[in-house]
Amino acid sequence: MMYTSHILHQRVLNFADLSEEDREEQKLDEIHTGNCLSILIGDQLLANSSRGLAELRNPFIVEWMSKALEDFCKYSFLVEEQVDLSKPECIIKNVEGRCYFSGGSLLGYSCKSAALLAGYSQTDDKLFLNDAFDFGNNMGITFGLQDMLDSDSNANKLHNLEKLSKEETINYLKKVLEARISNCLQLVDKLPKFESTVNIRNVIVSIANKYLRQCLIESEQRL
């Protein structure tokens, strides 16, 4: 619900950015109505999720999910940052940062919270909880990169990386994606071979199969 509320709030349109065609009175009324609905529904979802968190009566989970919400807000400012295009490592760091704040953080803290609710201890099972966060974070970043690769306007999606060619942009995205998929597989391989973990692994491998054939080959060799 937190993610959905965030998406709805992001869909609020700034009247100053509208084209002349969209400034017609009828369209302005429709846009205003849409903005009001996005804000109200988003606020309602956020309120419900906050109430649900409070009902868990677990201060650790409340703190973690609050941090995820904070990261959503940071993402809005991160997209405006200037990137040094002369340094590939800066571009990769920027891409990873955007994917982390826009979804990796939430999925990471959600997995960590789920592990805590499943009975793992904050003191005795700290390493496992950290692995749960790392897995969720890597998956969140993977989904973000997947979304960028599926977009027809990859350069625009990256905002200030538009000086790169489309081929260069995709190569950078795939480089980051390969590292994240590798991390996910390593974390999943630490778990017992239950049906659920096998299914999760198959999802990760299917992403590799679509975007990184070489990564898939190496993954299958480890089985």
mmCIF file of C-alpha atoms in Angstrom, residues 6-160:
data_model
loop_
_atom_site.group_PDB
_atom_site.id
_atom_site.type_symbol
_atom_site.label_atom_id
_atom_site.label_comp_id
_atom_site.label_asym_id
_atom_site.label_seq_id
_atom_site.Cartn_x
_atom_site.Cartn_y
_atom_site.Cartn_z
ATOM 1 C CA HIS A 6 3.730 6.743 -3.545
ATOM 2 C CA ILE A 7 2.940 6.004 -7.199
ATOM 3 C CA LEU A 8 -0.384 7.846 -6.934
ATOM 4 C CA HIS A 9 1.272 10.889 -5.380
ATOM 5 C CA GLN A 10 3.854 10.875 -8.180
ATOM 6 C CA ARG A 11 1.053 11.103 -10.743
ATOM 7 C CA VAL A 12 0.015 14.574 -9.557
ATOM 8 C CA LEU A 13 0.549 16.954 -12.487
ATOM 9 C CA ASN A 14 2.115 20.389 -12.150
ATOM 10 C CA PHE A 15 -0.030 22.953 -13.960
ATOM 11 C CA ALA A 16 3.093 24.972 -14.787
ATOM 12 C CA ASP A 17 4.436 22.065 -16.861
ATOM 13 C CA LEU A 18 1.307 21.640 -19.007
ATOM 14 C CA SER A 19 1.345 22.302 -22.738
ATOM 15 C CA GLU A 20 -0.817 25.003 -24.306
ATOM 16 C CA GLU A 21 -3.180 22.325 -25.608
ATOM 17 C CA ASP A 22 -3.722 20.973 -22.090
ATOM 18 C CA ARG A 23 -4.441 24.432 -20.696
ATOM 19 C CA GLU A 24 -7.982 24.461 -22.101
ATOM 20 C CA GLU A 25 -10.551 25.024 -19.366
ATOM 21 C CA GLN A 26 -12.181 21.601 -19.724
ATOM 22 C CA LYS A 27 -8.853 19.759 -19.620
ATOM 23 C CA LEU A 28 -7.684 21.816 -16.649
ATOM 24 C CA ASP A 29 -10.814 20.788 -14.742
ATOM 25 C CA GLU A 30 -10.173 17.128 -15.576
ATOM 26 C CA ILE A 31 -6.526 17.395 -14.524
ATOM 27 C CA HIS A 32 -7.509 19.118 -11.286
ATOM 28 C CA THR A 33 -9.996 16.334 -10.525
ATOM 29 C CA GLY A 34 -7.349 13.714 -11.296
ATOM 30 C CA ASN A 35 -4.849 15.435 -9.026
ATOM 31 C CA CYS A 36 -7.363 15.561 -6.168
ATOM 32 C CA LEU A 37 -8.152 11.853 -6.562
ATOM 33 C CA SER A 38 -4.458 10.922 -6.662
ATOM 34 C CA ILE A 39 -3.761 12.864 -3.482
ATOM 35 C CA LEU A 40 -6.826 11.650 -1.573
ATOM 36 C CA ILE A 41 -6.506 7.969 -2.526
ATOM 37 C CA GLY A 42 -2.751 8.042 -1.966
ATOM 38 C CA ASP A 43 -3.213 9.605 1.472
ATOM 39 C CA GLN A 44 -5.888 7.043 2.358
ATOM 40 C CA LEU A 45 -3.630 4.126 1.409
ATOM 41 C CA LEU A 46 -0.722 5.641 3.318
ATOM 42 C CA ALA A 47 -2.912 6.156 6.389
ATOM 43 C CA ASN A 48 -4.156 2.551 6.250
ATOM 44 C CA SER A 49 -0.633 1.165 5.904
ATOM 45 C CA SER A 50 0.559 3.339 8.800
ATOM 46 C CA ARG A 51 -2.289 2.074 10.973
ATOM 47 C CA GLY A 52 -1.436 -1.500 10.030
ATOM 48 C CA LEU A 53 2.181 -0.920 11.009
ATOM 49 C CA ALA A 54 1.133 0.484 14.377
ATOM 50 C CA GLU A 55 -1.088 -2.544 15.018
ATOM 51 C CA LEU A 56 1.950 -4.824 14.663
ATOM 52 C CA ARG A 57 3.315 -3.200 17.834
ATOM 53 C CA ASN A 58 6.879 -3.797 16.676
ATOM 54 C CA PRO A 59 9.155 -0.734 16.894
ATOM 55 C CA PHE A 60 11.806 -2.278 14.633
ATOM 56 C CA ILE A 61 9.379 -2.788 11.760
ATOM 57 C CA VAL A 62 7.879 0.682 12.196
ATOM 58 C CA GLU A 63 11.376 2.170 12.067
ATOM 59 C CA TRP A 64 12.375 0.185 8.972
ATOM 60 C CA MET A 65 9.245 0.989 7.001
ATOM 61 C CA SER A 66 9.525 4.644 7.993
ATOM 62 C CA LYS A 67 13.046 4.590 6.561
ATOM 63 C CA ALA A 68 11.670 3.132 3.311
ATOM 64 C CA LEU A 69 9.128 5.953 3.134
ATOM 65 C CA GLU A 70 11.909 8.468 3.723
ATOM 66 C CA ASP A 71 13.863 6.936 0.839
ATOM 67 C CA PHE A 72 10.856 7.420 -1.461
ATOM 68 C CA CYS A 73 11.031 11.131 -0.676
ATOM 69 C CA LYS A 74 14.785 11.237 -1.305
ATOM 70 C CA TYR A 75 14.213 9.763 -4.767
ATOM 71 C CA SER A 76 12.283 12.866 -5.818
ATOM 72 C CA PHE A 77 15.398 14.946 -5.190
ATOM 73 C CA LEU A 78 17.873 12.385 -6.501
ATOM 74 C CA VAL A 79 16.472 12.558 -10.039
ATOM 75 C CA GLU A 80 17.498 16.216 -10.175
ATOM 76 C CA GLU A 81 21.151 15.520 -9.337
ATOM 77 C CA GLN A 82 23.762 16.165 -11.984
ATOM 78 C CA VAL A 83 25.918 13.206 -12.990
ATOM 79 C CA ASP A 84 29.529 13.322 -14.153
ATOM 80 C CA LEU A 85 29.108 11.564 -17.507
ATOM 81 C CA SER A 86 32.879 11.244 -17.950
ATOM 82 C CA LYS A 87 33.040 8.599 -15.204
ATOM 83 C CA PRO A 88 31.169 5.330 -15.852
ATOM 84 C CA GLU A 89 31.342 4.375 -12.162
ATOM 85 C CA CYS A 90 29.412 7.562 -11.303
ATOM 86 C CA ILE A 91 26.721 6.668 -13.823
ATOM 87 C CA ILE A 92 26.367 3.150 -12.419
ATOM 88 C CA LYS A 93 26.246 4.481 -8.857
ATOM 89 C CA ASN A 94 23.573 6.989 -9.895
ATOM 90 C CA VAL A 95 21.443 4.328 -11.591
ATOM 91 C CA GLU A 96 21.708 1.991 -8.601
ATOM 92 C CA GLY A 97 20.886 4.835 -6.234
ATOM 93 C CA ARG A 98 17.734 5.748 -8.110
ATOM 94 C CA CYS A 99 16.546 2.144 -8.203
ATOM 95 C CA TYR A 100 17.323 1.726 -4.498
ATOM 96 C CA PHE A 101 15.382 4.787 -3.392
ATOM 97 C CA SER A 102 12.474 4.130 -5.764
ATOM 98 C CA GLY A 103 11.879 0.506 -4.755
ATOM 99 C CA GLY A 104 14.904 -1.399 -3.483
ATOM 100 C CA SER A 105 14.697 0.123 -0.024
ATOM 101 C CA LEU A 106 11.014 -0.750 0.412
ATOM 102 C CA LEU A 107 11.392 -4.342 -0.775
ATOM 103 C CA GLY A 108 14.535 -4.773 1.315
ATOM 104 C CA TYR A 109 12.948 -3.552 4.536
ATOM 105 C CA SER A 110 9.774 -5.517 3.738
ATOM 106 C CA CYS A 111 11.753 -8.771 3.468
ATOM 107 C CA LYS A 112 13.619 -7.948 6.673
ATOM 108 C CA SER A 113 10.342 -7.213 8.452
ATOM 109 C CA ALA A 114 8.787 -10.445 7.168
ATOM 110 C CA ALA A 115 11.737 -12.416 8.549
ATOM 111 C CA LEU A 116 11.334 -10.717 11.928
ATOM 112 C CA LEU A 117 7.609 -11.516 11.982
ATOM 113 C CA ALA A 118 8.439 -15.126 11.077
ATOM 114 C CA GLY A 119 10.271 -15.474 14.384
ATOM 115 C CA TYR A 120 13.869 -14.587 13.581
ATOM 116 C CA SER A 121 15.542 -12.598 16.350
ATOM 117 C CA GLN A 122 16.970 -9.104 15.966
ATOM 118 C CA THR A 123 19.917 -10.172 18.145
ATOM 119 C CA ASP A 124 20.498 -13.888 17.478
ATOM 120 C CA ASP A 125 19.653 -13.903 13.749
ATOM 121 C CA LYS A 126 21.058 -10.540 12.720
ATOM 122 C CA LEU A 127 23.023 -12.001 9.788
ATOM 123 C CA PHE A 128 19.906 -13.683 8.408
ATOM 124 C CA LEU A 129 17.899 -10.457 8.737
ATOM 125 C CA ASN A 130 20.651 -8.599 6.892
ATOM 126 C CA ASP A 131 20.571 -11.240 4.143
ATOM 127 C CA ALA A 132 16.796 -10.820 3.915
ATOM 128 C CA PHE A 133 17.243 -7.075 3.459
ATOM 129 C CA ASP A 134 20.012 -7.557 0.886
ATOM 130 C CA PHE A 135 17.869 -9.971 -1.107
ATOM 131 C CA GLY A 136 14.875 -7.634 -1.158
ATOM 132 C CA ASN A 137 17.079 -4.674 -1.997
ATOM 133 C CA ASN A 138 18.757 -6.500 -4.887
ATOM 134 C CA MET A 139 15.400 -7.679 -6.209
ATOM 135 C CA GLY A 140 13.958 -4.170 -5.958
ATOM 136 C CA ILE A 141 16.882 -2.728 -7.901
ATOM 137 C CA THR A 142 16.587 -5.579 -10.414
ATOM 138 C CA PHE A 143 12.911 -4.774 -11.031
ATOM 139 C CA GLY A 144 13.798 -1.087 -11.417
ATOM 140 C CA LEU A 145 16.474 -1.887 -13.990
ATOM 141 C CA GLN A 146 14.102 -4.284 -15.743
ATOM 142 C CA ASP A 147 11.568 -1.471 -16.021
ATOM 143 C CA MET A 148 14.211 0.810 -17.534
ATOM 144 C CA LEU A 149 15.254 -1.822 -20.069
ATOM 145 C CA ASP A 150 11.619 -2.402 -21.046
ATOM 146 C CA SER A 151 11.116 1.322 -21.654
ATOM 147 C CA ASP A 152 11.398 2.739 -25.169
ATOM 148 C CA SER A 153 12.983 5.896 -23.774
ATOM 149 C CA ASN A 154 15.773 4.586 -21.577
ATOM 150 C CA ALA A 155 17.782 7.792 -21.757
ATOM 151 C CA ASN A 156 14.805 9.915 -20.756
ATOM 152 C CA LYS A 157 14.057 7.484 -17.957
ATOM 153 C CA LEU A 158 17.471 8.274 -16.537
ATOM 154 C CA HIS A 159 16.743 12.010 -16.783
ATOM 155 C CA ASN A 160 20.227 13.493 -16.998
#
